[in-house]
Short mmCIF file of C-alpha atoms in Angstrom, two decimals:
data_model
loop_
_atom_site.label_atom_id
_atom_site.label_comp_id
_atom_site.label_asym_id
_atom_site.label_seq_id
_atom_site.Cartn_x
_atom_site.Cartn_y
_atom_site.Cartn_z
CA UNK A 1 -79.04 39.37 4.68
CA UNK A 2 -79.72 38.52 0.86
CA UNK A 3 -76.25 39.37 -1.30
CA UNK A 4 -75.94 38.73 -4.99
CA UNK A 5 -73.49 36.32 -5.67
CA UNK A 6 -71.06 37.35 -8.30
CA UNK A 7 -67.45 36.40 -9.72
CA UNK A 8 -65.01 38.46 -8.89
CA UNK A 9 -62.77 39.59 -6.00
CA UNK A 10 -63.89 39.94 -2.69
CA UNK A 11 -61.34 42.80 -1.77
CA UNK A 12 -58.01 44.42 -2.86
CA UNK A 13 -56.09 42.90 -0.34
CA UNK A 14 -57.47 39.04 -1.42
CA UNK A 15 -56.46 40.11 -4.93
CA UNK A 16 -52.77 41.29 -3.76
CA UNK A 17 -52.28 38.34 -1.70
CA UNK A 18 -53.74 35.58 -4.61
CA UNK A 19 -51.17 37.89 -6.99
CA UNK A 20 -48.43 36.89 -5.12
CA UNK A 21 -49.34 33.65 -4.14
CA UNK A 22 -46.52 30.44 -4.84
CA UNK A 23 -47.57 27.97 -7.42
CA UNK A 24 -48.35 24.58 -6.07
CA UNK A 25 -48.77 21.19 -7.54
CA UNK A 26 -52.73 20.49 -8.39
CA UNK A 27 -53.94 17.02 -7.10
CA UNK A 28 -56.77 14.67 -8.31
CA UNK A 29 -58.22 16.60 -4.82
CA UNK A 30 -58.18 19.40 -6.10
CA UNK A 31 -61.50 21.78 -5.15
CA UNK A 32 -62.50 24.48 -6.50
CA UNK A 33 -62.92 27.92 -5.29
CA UNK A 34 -66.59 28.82 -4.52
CA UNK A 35 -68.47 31.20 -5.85
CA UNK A 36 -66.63 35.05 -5.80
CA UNK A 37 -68.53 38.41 -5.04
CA UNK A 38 -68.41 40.74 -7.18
CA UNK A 39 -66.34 43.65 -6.08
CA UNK A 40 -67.49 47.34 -5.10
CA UNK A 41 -68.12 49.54 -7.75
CA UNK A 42 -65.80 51.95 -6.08
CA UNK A 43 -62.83 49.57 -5.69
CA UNK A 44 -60.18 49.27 -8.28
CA UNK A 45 -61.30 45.64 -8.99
CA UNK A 46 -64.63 47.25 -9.35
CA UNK A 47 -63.48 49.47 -12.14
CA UNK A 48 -61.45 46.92 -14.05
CA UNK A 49 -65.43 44.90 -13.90
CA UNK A 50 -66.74 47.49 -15.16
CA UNK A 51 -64.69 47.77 -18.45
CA UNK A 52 -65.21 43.72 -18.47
CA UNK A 53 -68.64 44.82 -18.33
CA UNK A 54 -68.74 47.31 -21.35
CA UNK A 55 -66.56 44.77 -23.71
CA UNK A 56 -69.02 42.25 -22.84
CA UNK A 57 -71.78 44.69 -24.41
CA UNK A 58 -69.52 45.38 -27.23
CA UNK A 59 -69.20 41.52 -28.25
CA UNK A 60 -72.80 40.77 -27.55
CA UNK A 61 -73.94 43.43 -30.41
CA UNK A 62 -70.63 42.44 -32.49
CA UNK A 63 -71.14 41.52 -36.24
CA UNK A 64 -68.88 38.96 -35.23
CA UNK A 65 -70.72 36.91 -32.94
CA UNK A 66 -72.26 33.74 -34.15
CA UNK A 67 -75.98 34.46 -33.42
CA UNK A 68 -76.63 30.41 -33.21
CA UNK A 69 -78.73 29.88 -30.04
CA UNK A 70 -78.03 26.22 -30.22
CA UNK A 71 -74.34 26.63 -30.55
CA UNK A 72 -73.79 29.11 -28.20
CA UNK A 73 -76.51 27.01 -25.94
CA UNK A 74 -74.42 23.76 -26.38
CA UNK A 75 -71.01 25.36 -25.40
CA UNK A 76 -72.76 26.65 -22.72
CA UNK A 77 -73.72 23.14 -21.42
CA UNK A 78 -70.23 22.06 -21.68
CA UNK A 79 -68.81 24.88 -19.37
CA UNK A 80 -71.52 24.17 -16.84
CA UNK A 81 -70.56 20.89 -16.64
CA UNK A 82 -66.34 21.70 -16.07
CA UNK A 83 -67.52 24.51 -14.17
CA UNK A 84 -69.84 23.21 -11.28
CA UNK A 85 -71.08 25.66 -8.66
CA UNK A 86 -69.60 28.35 -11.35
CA UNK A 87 -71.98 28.04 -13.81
CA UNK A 88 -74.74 30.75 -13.36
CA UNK A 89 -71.82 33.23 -13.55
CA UNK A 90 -70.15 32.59 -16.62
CA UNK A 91 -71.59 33.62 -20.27
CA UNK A 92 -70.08 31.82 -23.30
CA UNK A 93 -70.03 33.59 -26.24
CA UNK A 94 -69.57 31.83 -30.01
CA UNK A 95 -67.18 34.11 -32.65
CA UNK A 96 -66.72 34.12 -36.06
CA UNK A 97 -63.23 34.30 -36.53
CA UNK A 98 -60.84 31.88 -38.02
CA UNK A 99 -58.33 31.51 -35.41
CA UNK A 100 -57.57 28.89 -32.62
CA UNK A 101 -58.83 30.86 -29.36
CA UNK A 102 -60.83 30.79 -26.40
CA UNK A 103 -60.46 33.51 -23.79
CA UNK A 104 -62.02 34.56 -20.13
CA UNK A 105 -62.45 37.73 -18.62
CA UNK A 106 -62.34 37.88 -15.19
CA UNK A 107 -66.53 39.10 -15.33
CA UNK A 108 -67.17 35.58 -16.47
CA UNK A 109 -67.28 36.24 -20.05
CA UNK A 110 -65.92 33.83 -22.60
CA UNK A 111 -65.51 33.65 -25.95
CA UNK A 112 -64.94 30.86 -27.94
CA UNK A 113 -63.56 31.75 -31.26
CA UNK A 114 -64.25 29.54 -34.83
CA UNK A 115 -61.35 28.91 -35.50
CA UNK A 116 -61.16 26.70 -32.32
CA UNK A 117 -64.56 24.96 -33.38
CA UNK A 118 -62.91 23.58 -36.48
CA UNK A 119 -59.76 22.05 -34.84
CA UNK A 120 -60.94 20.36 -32.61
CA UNK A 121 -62.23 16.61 -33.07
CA UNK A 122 -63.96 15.65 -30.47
CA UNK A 123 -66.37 17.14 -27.93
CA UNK A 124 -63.86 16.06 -24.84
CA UNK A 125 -60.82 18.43 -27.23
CA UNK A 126 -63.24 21.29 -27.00
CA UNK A 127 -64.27 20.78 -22.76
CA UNK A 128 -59.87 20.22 -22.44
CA UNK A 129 -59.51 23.77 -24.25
CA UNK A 130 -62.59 25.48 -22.37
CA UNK A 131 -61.61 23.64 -18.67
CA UNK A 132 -57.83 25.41 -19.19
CA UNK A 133 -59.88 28.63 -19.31
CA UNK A 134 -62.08 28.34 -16.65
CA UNK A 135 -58.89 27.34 -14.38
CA UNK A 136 -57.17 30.50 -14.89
CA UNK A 137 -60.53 32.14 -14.26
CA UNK A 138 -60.88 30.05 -10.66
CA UNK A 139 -57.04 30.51 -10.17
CA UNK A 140 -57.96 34.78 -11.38
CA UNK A 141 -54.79 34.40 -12.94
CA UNK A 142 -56.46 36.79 -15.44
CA UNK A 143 -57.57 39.84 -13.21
CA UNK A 144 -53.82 38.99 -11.64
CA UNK A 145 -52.30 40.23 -14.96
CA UNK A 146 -55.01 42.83 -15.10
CA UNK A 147 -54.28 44.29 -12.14
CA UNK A 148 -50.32 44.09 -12.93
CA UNK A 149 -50.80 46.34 -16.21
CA UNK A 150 -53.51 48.48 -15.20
CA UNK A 151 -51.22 51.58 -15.47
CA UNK A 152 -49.18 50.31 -18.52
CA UNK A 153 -49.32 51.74 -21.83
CA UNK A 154 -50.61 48.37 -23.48
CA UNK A 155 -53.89 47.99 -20.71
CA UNK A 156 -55.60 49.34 -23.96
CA UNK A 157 -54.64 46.87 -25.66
CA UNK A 158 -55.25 43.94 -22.92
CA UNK A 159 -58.96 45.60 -22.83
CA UNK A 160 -59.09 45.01 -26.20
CA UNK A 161 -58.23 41.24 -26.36
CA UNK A 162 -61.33 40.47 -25.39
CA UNK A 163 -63.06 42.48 -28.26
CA UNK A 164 -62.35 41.48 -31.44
CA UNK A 165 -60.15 44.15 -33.41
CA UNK A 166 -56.93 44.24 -31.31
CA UNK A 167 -56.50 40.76 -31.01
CA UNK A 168 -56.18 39.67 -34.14
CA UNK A 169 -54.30 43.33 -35.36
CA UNK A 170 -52.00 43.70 -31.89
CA UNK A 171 -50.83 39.75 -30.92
CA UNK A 172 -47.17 40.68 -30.60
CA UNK A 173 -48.13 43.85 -27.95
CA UNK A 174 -51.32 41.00 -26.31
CA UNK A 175 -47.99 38.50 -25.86
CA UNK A 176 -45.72 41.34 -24.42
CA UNK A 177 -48.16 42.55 -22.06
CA UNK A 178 -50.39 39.64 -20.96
CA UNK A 179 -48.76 36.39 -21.53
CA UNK A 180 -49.65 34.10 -18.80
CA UNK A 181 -46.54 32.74 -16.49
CA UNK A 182 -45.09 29.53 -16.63
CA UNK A 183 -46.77 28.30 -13.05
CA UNK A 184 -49.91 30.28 -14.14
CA UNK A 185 -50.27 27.86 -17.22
CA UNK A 186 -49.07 24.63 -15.71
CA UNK A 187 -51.67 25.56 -13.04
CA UNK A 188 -54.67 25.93 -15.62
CA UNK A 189 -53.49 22.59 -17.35
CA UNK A 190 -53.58 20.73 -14.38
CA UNK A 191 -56.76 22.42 -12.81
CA UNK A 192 -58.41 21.70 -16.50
CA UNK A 193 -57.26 17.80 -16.73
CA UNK A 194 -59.14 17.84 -12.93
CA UNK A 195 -62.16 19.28 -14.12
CA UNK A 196 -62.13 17.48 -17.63
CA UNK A 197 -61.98 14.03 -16.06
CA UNK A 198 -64.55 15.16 -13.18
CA UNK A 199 -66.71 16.08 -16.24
CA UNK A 200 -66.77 12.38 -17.78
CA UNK A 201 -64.39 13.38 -21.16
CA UNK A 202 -61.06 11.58 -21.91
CA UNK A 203 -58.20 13.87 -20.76
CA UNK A 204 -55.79 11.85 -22.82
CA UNK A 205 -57.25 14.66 -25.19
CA UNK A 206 -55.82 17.58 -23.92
CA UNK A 207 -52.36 16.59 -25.18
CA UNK A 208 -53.92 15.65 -28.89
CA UNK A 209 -54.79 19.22 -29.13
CA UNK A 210 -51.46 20.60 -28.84
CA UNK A 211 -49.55 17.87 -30.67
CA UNK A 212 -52.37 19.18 -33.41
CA UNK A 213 -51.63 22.87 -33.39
CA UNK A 214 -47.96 22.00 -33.13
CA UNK A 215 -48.13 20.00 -36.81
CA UNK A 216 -50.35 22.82 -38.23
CA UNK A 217 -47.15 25.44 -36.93
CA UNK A 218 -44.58 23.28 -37.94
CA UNK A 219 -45.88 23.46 -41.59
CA UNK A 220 -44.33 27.38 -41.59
CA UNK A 221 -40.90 26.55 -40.04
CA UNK A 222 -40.06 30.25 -39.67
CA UNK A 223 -43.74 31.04 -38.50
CA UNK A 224 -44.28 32.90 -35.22
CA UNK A 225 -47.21 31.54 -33.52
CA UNK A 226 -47.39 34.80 -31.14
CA UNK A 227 -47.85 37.18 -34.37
CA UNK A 228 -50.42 35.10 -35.68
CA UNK A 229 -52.27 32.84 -33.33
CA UNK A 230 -54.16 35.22 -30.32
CA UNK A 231 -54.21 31.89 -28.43
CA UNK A 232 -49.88 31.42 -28.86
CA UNK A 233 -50.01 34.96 -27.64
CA UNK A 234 -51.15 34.16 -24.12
CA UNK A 235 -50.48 30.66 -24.25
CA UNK A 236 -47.40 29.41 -26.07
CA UNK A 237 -47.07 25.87 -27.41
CA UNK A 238 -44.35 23.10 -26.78
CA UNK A 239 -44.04 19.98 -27.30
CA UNK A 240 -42.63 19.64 -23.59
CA UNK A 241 -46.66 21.16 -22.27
CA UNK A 242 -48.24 18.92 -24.54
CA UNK A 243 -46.09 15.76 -23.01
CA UNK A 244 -46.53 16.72 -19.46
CA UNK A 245 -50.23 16.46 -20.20
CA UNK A 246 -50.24 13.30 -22.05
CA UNK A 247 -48.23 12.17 -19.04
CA UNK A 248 -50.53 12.58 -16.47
CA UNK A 249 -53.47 11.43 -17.89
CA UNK A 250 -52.28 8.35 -19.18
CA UNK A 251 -53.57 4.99 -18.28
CA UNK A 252 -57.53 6.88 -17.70
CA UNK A 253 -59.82 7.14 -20.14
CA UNK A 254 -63.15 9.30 -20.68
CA UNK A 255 -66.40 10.18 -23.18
CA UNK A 256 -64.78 11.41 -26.22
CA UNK A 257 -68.33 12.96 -27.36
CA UNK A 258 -67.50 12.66 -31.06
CA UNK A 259 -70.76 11.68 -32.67
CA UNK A 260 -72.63 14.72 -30.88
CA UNK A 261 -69.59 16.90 -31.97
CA UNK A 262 -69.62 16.10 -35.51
CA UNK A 263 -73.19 16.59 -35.42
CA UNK A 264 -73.07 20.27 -34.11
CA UNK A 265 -70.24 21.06 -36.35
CA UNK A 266 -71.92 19.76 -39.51
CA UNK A 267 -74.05 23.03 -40.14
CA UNK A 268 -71.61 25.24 -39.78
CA UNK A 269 -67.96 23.60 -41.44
CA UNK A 270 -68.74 24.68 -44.69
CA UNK A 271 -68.77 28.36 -44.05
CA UNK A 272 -66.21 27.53 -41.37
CA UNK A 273 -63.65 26.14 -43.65
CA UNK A 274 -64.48 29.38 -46.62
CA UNK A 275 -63.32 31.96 -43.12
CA UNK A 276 -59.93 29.30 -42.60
CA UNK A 277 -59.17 29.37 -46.66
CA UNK A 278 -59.31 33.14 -46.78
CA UNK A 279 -56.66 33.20 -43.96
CA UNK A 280 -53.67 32.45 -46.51
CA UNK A 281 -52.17 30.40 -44.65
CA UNK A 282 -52.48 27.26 -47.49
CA UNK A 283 -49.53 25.00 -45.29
CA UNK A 284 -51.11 25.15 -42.03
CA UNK A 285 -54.68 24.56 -43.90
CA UNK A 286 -53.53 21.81 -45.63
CA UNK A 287 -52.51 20.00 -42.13
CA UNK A 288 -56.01 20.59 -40.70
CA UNK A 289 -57.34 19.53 -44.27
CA UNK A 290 -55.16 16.59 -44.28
CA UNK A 291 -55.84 15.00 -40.62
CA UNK A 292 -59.62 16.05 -41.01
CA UNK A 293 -59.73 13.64 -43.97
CA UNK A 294 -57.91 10.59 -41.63
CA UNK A 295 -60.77 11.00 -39.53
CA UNK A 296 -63.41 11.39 -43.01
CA UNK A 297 -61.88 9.66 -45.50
CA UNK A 298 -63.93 10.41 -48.70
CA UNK A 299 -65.64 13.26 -47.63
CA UNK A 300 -66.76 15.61 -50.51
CA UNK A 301 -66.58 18.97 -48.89
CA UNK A 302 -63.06 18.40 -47.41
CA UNK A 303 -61.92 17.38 -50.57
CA UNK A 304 -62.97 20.25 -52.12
CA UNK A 305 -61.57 22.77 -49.63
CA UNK A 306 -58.14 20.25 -49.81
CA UNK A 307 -58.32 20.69 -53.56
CA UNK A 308 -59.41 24.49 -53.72
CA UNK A 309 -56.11 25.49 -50.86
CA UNK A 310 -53.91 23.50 -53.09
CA UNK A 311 -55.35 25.46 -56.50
CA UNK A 312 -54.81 28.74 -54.66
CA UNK A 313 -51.29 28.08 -52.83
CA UNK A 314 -50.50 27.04 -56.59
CA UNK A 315 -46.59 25.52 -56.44
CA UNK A 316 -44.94 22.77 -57.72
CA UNK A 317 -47.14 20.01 -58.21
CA UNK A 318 -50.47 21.68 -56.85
CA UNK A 319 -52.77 21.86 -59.71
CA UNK A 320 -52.70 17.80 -60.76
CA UNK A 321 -52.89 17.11 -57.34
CA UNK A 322 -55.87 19.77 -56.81
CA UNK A 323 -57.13 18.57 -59.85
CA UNK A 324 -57.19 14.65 -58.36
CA UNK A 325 -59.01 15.95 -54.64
CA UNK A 326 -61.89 17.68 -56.61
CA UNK A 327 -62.32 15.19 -59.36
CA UNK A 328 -62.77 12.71 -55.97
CA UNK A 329 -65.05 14.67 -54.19
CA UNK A 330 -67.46 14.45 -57.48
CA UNK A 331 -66.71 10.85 -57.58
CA UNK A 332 -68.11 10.59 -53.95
CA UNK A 333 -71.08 12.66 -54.56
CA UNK A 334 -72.67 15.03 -52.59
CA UNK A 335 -69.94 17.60 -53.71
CA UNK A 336 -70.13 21.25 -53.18
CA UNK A 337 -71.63 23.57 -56.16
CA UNK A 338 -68.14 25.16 -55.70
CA UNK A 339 -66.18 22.20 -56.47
CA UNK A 340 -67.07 22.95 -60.18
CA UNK A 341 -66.13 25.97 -60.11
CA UNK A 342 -62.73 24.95 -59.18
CA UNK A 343 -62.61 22.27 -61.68
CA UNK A 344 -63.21 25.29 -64.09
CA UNK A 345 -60.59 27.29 -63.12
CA UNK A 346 -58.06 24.29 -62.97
CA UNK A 347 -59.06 23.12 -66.47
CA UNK A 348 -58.28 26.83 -67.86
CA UNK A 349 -55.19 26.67 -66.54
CA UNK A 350 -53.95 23.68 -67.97
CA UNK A 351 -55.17 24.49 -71.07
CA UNK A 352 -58.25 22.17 -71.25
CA UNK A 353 -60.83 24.31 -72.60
CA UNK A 354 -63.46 22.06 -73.01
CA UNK A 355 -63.79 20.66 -69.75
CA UNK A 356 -63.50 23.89 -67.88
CA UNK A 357 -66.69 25.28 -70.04
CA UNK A 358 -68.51 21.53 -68.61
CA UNK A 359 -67.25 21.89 -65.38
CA UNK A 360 -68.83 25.85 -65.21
CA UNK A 361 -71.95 24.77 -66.55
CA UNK A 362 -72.37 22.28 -64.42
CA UNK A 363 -71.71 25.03 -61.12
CA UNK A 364 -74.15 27.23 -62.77
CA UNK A 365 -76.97 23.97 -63.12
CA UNK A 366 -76.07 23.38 -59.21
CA UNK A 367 -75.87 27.09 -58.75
CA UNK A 368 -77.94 29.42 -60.41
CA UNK A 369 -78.55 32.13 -57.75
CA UNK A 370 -74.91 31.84 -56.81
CA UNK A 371 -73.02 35.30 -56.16
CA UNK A 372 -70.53 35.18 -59.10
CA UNK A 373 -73.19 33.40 -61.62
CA UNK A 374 -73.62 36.15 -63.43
CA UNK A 375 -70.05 36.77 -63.65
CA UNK A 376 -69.52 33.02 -65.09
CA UNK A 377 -72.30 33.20 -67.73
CA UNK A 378 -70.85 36.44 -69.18
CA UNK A 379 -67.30 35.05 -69.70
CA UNK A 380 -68.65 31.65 -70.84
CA UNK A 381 -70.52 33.55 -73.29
CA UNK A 382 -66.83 35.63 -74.36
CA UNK A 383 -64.79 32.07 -73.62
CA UNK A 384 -62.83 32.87 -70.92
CA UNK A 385 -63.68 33.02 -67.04
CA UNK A 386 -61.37 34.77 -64.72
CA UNK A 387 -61.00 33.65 -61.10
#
């Protein structure tokens, strides 16, 4: 008899039984569930799928979805390869949205969110982040919590986390209601280090990630990372997670991926780092701006985004030291149009009139068809453009 081989549960009383279940230390033996049925239609389980289902819809015709079949087709690669015998039932799914996330539904849905695409480094940072996922999907830590708030008032609101509106408006309700438990996490890292070092990467860099987002929170001393971060909602950072991690991958070593990274990133930073700016968030952009540049030194477009947060997060200090990144990034070449613009602006403010009607001349010569040309060329014509 021919059955369709889904992921799922197999039966209420499996999922009961797994709910319950005592955490246990992963080992380098570690083997992964096989394939799971999908449940009947007529089973709770079923009916939780089926909502999975209809937010999977949702997010495929979502204006937010990055319609980039070679992205979406290269993340895809990457979870095949951490997920194994897995891979035919799990759909990755690229979004634009500038914050540090990546999320699985227990329907095999992921999405991967922008935001995470520009902090990470290296291709083996991206597999560490997307193997944590899949191992609460093989532990289904995630249909575990499901099933816990199913009745709640906030299952809305756990439905919605895998749309798009609610989690980014509703993080502090997402962390109340479906924050992963302590064994549940240490379970995914350690599943994720198994399946990132099965894979070929480096999982020294699962650690680097954290100790990354932890310098980009520490920027905002009184910041919350729960109320801003959909990712600190479900999975909260510490310095003690990212040291256990570092811990027991030390002494291996791994493909970090980094040239094939850059490469698929390349296309798409620009835009990338215009969603992160509008965020308002100039300290933590700064840090990503900052240890991007260690790893570019020189490189025109980061200097111009360094240079443009620093212009618009305007304190003490910021505008000569704005002024120096964009002034750089035209001494490199192969500037952005926009870094003109910015010169503009920053030469109006400190009262240098004839170098901020140069430096908008020259964005209009680079620019002509830009958006806000028109704009420029009617206040260089009455002496004064406004930002």
């Amino acid at each position: 008899m021919n059955r369709r081989r889904w992921l799922g549960w197999g039966c209420a009383h499996c999922a009961c039984a797994l709910a319950g279940a005592a955490w246990a230390e992963v080992g380098a033996d570690w083997a992964p569930p096989p394939r799971f049925t999908r449940p009947d239609v007529g089973s709770d389980e079923g009916g939780l799928w089926a909502m999975m289902d209809r937010e999977e819809t949702r997010l495929r015709r979502s204006p937010f979805r990055m319609r980039d079949a070679g992205l979406e087709g290269y993340l895809q690669r990457i979870v095949c390869k951490l997920g194994g015998e897995h891979c035919p039932d799990m759909r990755v799914y690229a979004v634009r949205t500038p914050h540090f996330n990546a999320s699985m539904a227990p329907n095999g849905m992921m999405q991967v969110w922008s935001g995470l695409l520009l902090r990470v480094e290296n291709e083996a940072q991206l597999a560490a982040v997307l193997g944590h996922e899949i191992g609460h999907f093989m532990q289904r830590h995630t249909l575990a919590r499901l099933r816990d708030i199913r009745s709640r008032t906030a299952f809305g609101t756990f439905i919605s986390m895998f749309g798009l509106v609610g989690a980014v408006g509703q993080l502090a309700t997402i962390a109340g209601a479906f924050g992963f438990s302590r064994d549940q996490e240490r379970e995914a890292d350690q599943i994720g280090l198994v399946l990132l070092e099965r894979a070929g990467y480096d999982p020294r860099e699962a650690a680097r990630v954290w100790d990354n987002l932890i310098a980009e929170l520490a920027a905002n001393p009184g910041n919350d990372p729960a109320r801003n971060s959909p990712m600190f909602a479900t999975h909260p950072p510490s310095a003690e997670r990212a040291q256990a991690l570092a811990e027991r991958a030390a002494g291996r070593s791994g493909a970090l991926g980094e040239a094939d990274y850059a490469a698929r990133l390349a296309p798409l930073r620009f835009e990338l780092l215009a969603d992160e700016l509008k965020r308002g968030r100039f300290d933590e952009t700064l840090v990503l701006l900052d240890r991007m540049l260690q790893h570019q030194p020189g490189q025109a477009e980061l200097l111009y985004y360094r240079g443009e947060t620093r212009r618009q997060r305007n304190q003490v200090g910021d505008l000569g030291l704005a002024l120096d990144d964009l002034q750089a990034a035209v001494h490199e070449g192969g500037e952005p149009p926009a870094t003109h613009r910015a010169i503009g602006y920053l030469c109006r403010d400190l009262r240098q009139p004839e170098a901020s009607r140069q430096a908008f001349e020259r964005y209009l010569e680079l620019a002509p068809q830009a958006p806000d040309a028109a704009l420029i060329r009617h206040a260089l014509d009455e002496g004064k453009p406004s930002s």
